[in-house]
Amino acid sequence: MKLVCKSCEIEISNVLTELRDLSLLNKEIGEDHTPLDYIPQGYFLIVGEDDEVDKKGTIIINLKDLINSKHHPDDHRLNGCCGLDGLDGMNRVCLNGHEIGTENSDCWMPHYIAINPSLVKFI
């Protein structure tokens, strides 16, 4: 499956498979303080009630699986020290400028994209 922007139907992800083995999720930071990917490339996860990473229903994907996207035009949403911390609202838009989700890529957190499920659809 792929994700597309609901507003313009541009593809925003590579082909993805639902992650069923939750032991593959990584919440750790590397020995040299290098953030690690939260979810393996090629997979998606829909956040459930017991997950700590985001709100229930949010779609989580690997940063490398996001395509046809750019940073939000509002600079106030692009805060972080070594990357984006996602604390100031959605910071990613599709290439046509529609909000799609939040990049979490700062040095103190595992890296992933949290996609707002009301703004995208699976094809």
CSV table of C-alpha atoms in Angstrom, one decimal:
chain,number,residue,atom,x,y,z
A,1,MET,CA,0.0,0.0,0.0
A,2,LYS,CA,1.0,3.6,-0.4
A,3,LEU,CA,-0.2,6.8,1.2
A,4,VAL,CA,-1.5,9.7,-0.8
A,5,CYS,CA,-2.5,13.3,0.1
A,6,LYS,CA,-6.3,13.4,0.4
A,7,SER,CA,-6.5,16.9,-1.0
A,8,CYS,CA,-4.6,16.4,-4.2
A,9,GLU,CA,-3.9,12.6,-4.4
A,10,ILE,CA,-0.2,12.9,-4.9
A,11,GLU,CA,1.7,9.9,-3.5
A,12,ILE,CA,3.6,10.7,-0.3
A,13,SER,CA,5.1,7.3,0.6
A,14,ASN,CA,6.9,4.4,-0.9
A,15,VAL,CA,5.1,1.1,-0.9
A,16,LEU,CA,4.5,0.1,2.8
A,17,THR,CA,3.6,-3.0,4.7
A,18,GLU,CA,1.9,-2.9,8.1
A,19,LEU,CA,4.3,-3.7,10.9
A,20,ARG,CA,3.0,-6.6,12.9
A,21,ASP,CA,6.1,-7.4,14.9
A,22,LEU,CA,6.3,-4.5,17.4
A,23,SER,CA,9.6,-5.8,18.7
A,24,LEU,CA,11.1,-4.2,15.6
A,25,LEU,CA,10.3,-0.7,16.9
A,26,ASN,CA,13.3,1.2,18.3
A,27,LYS,CA,13.0,3.9,21.0
A,28,GLU,CA,16.7,4.1,21.7
A,29,ILE,CA,19.4,6.6,20.9
A,30,GLY,CA,22.7,5.3,19.6
A,31,GLU,CA,25.9,5.2,21.7
A,32,ASP,CA,27.3,8.3,20.0
A,33,HIS,CA,23.9,10.0,20.7
A,34,THR,CA,22.9,9.4,17.1
A,35,PRO,CA,19.1,9.1,16.8
A,36,LEU,CA,17.9,5.8,15.4
A,37,ASP,CA,14.9,5.1,13.1
A,38,TYR,CA,11.8,4.3,15.2
A,39,ILE,CA,10.3,2.1,12.6
A,40,PRO,CA,12.1,0.0,9.9
A,41,GLN,CA,12.0,1.3,6.4
A,42,GLY,CA,9.2,-0.1,4.2
A,43,TYR,CA,6.6,-0.4,7.1
A,44,PHE,CA,3.8,1.6,8.6
A,45,LEU,CA,2.2,1.5,12.1
A,46,ILE,CA,-1.1,2.8,13.1
A,47,VAL,CA,-0.8,4.0,16.7
A,48,GLY,CA,-3.0,2.1,19.1
A,49,GLU,CA,-4.2,3.1,22.6
A,50,ASP,CA,-1.1,1.7,24.4
A,51,ASP,CA,1.5,3.4,22.2
A,52,GLU,CA,3.6,6.2,23.7
A,53,VAL,CA,4.8,7.8,20.5
A,54,ASP,CA,1.8,9.7,19.2
A,55,LYS,CA,-2.0,10.0,19.3
A,56,LYS,CA,-4.2,6.9,18.6
A,57,GLY,CA,-4.8,6.5,14.9
A,58,THR,CA,-1.7,8.3,13.8
A,59,ILE,CA,0.2,6.6,11.0
A,60,ILE,CA,3.9,6.2,11.7
A,61,ILE,CA,6.4,5.7,8.8
A,62,ASN,CA,10.2,5.8,8.4
A,63,LEU,CA,11.7,9.2,7.2
A,64,LYS,CA,13.2,7.4,4.2
A,65,ASP,CA,9.7,6.3,3.1
A,66,LEU,CA,8.3,9.8,2.8
A,67,ILE,CA,8.2,11.1,-0.8
A,68,ASN,CA,6.8,14.1,-2.7
A,69,SER,CA,7.0,16.2,0.5
A,70,LYS,CA,8.7,19.3,1.8
A,71,HIS,CA,9.0,21.3,5.0
A,72,HIS,CA,6.1,23.4,6.1
A,73,PRO,CA,6.3,27.0,4.8
A,74,ASP,CA,5.7,28.4,8.3
A,75,ASP,CA,9.2,28.6,9.8
A,76,HIS,CA,7.7,28.6,13.3
A,77,ARG,CA,6.9,24.9,12.8
A,78,LEU,CA,10.4,24.0,12.0
A,79,ASN,CA,12.0,24.1,15.5
A,80,GLY,CA,14.7,21.8,16.8
A,81,CYS,CA,18.4,21.8,17.4
A,82,CYS,CA,19.8,19.2,15.0
A,83,GLY,CA,16.6,18.3,13.2
A,84,LEU,CA,12.9,18.9,13.7
A,85,ASP,CA,11.3,18.2,17.1
A,86,GLY,CA,7.7,18.3,15.9
A,87,LEU,CA,6.5,20.2,19.0
A,88,ASP,CA,5.0,23.1,17.1
A,89,GLY,CA,2.5,21.4,15.0
A,90,MET,CA,2.6,19.7,11.6
A,91,ASN,CA,5.8,20.5,9.8
A,92,ARG,CA,5.5,18.5,6.6
A,93,VAL,CA,3.4,19.3,3.5
A,94,CYS,CA,3.0,17.5,0.2
A,95,LEU,CA,4.6,19.1,-2.8
A,96,ASN,CA,1.3,20.9,-3.5
A,97,GLY,CA,1.4,22.5,0.0
A,98,HIS,CA,-1.2,20.5,1.8
A,99,GLU,CA,-0.4,19.6,5.4
A,100,ILE,CA,0.2,15.8,5.9
A,101,GLY,CA,2.1,15.2,9.1
A,102,THR,CA,4.9,15.8,11.6
A,103,GLU,CA,8.6,15.0,11.1
A,104,ASN,CA,10.3,14.0,14.4
A,105,SER,CA,14.0,14.1,13.6
A,106,ASP,CA,15.8,16.0,16.4
A,107,CYS,CA,18.9,14.6,18.1
A,108,TRP,CA,17.2,13.6,21.3
A,109,MET,CA,14.4,11.4,19.8
A,110,PRO,CA,13.9,8.4,17.6
A,111,HIS,CA,13.2,9.5,14.0
A,112,TYR,CA,9.9,9.0,12.2
A,113,ILE,CA,7.1,10.7,10.4
A,114,ALA,CA,3.7,10.9,12.1
A,115,ILE,CA,1.1,11.2,9.4
A,116,ASN,CA,-2.3,12.7,10.2
A,117,PRO,CA,-4.8,10.0,9.2
A,118,SER,CA,-7.5,12.5,8.3
A,119,LEU,CA,-5.3,14.2,5.7
A,120,VAL,CA,-4.2,11.1,3.8
A,121,LYS,CA,-5.6,7.8,2.4
A,122,PHE,CA,-4.1,4.4,1.5
A,123,ILE,CA,-4.1,3.2,-2.1
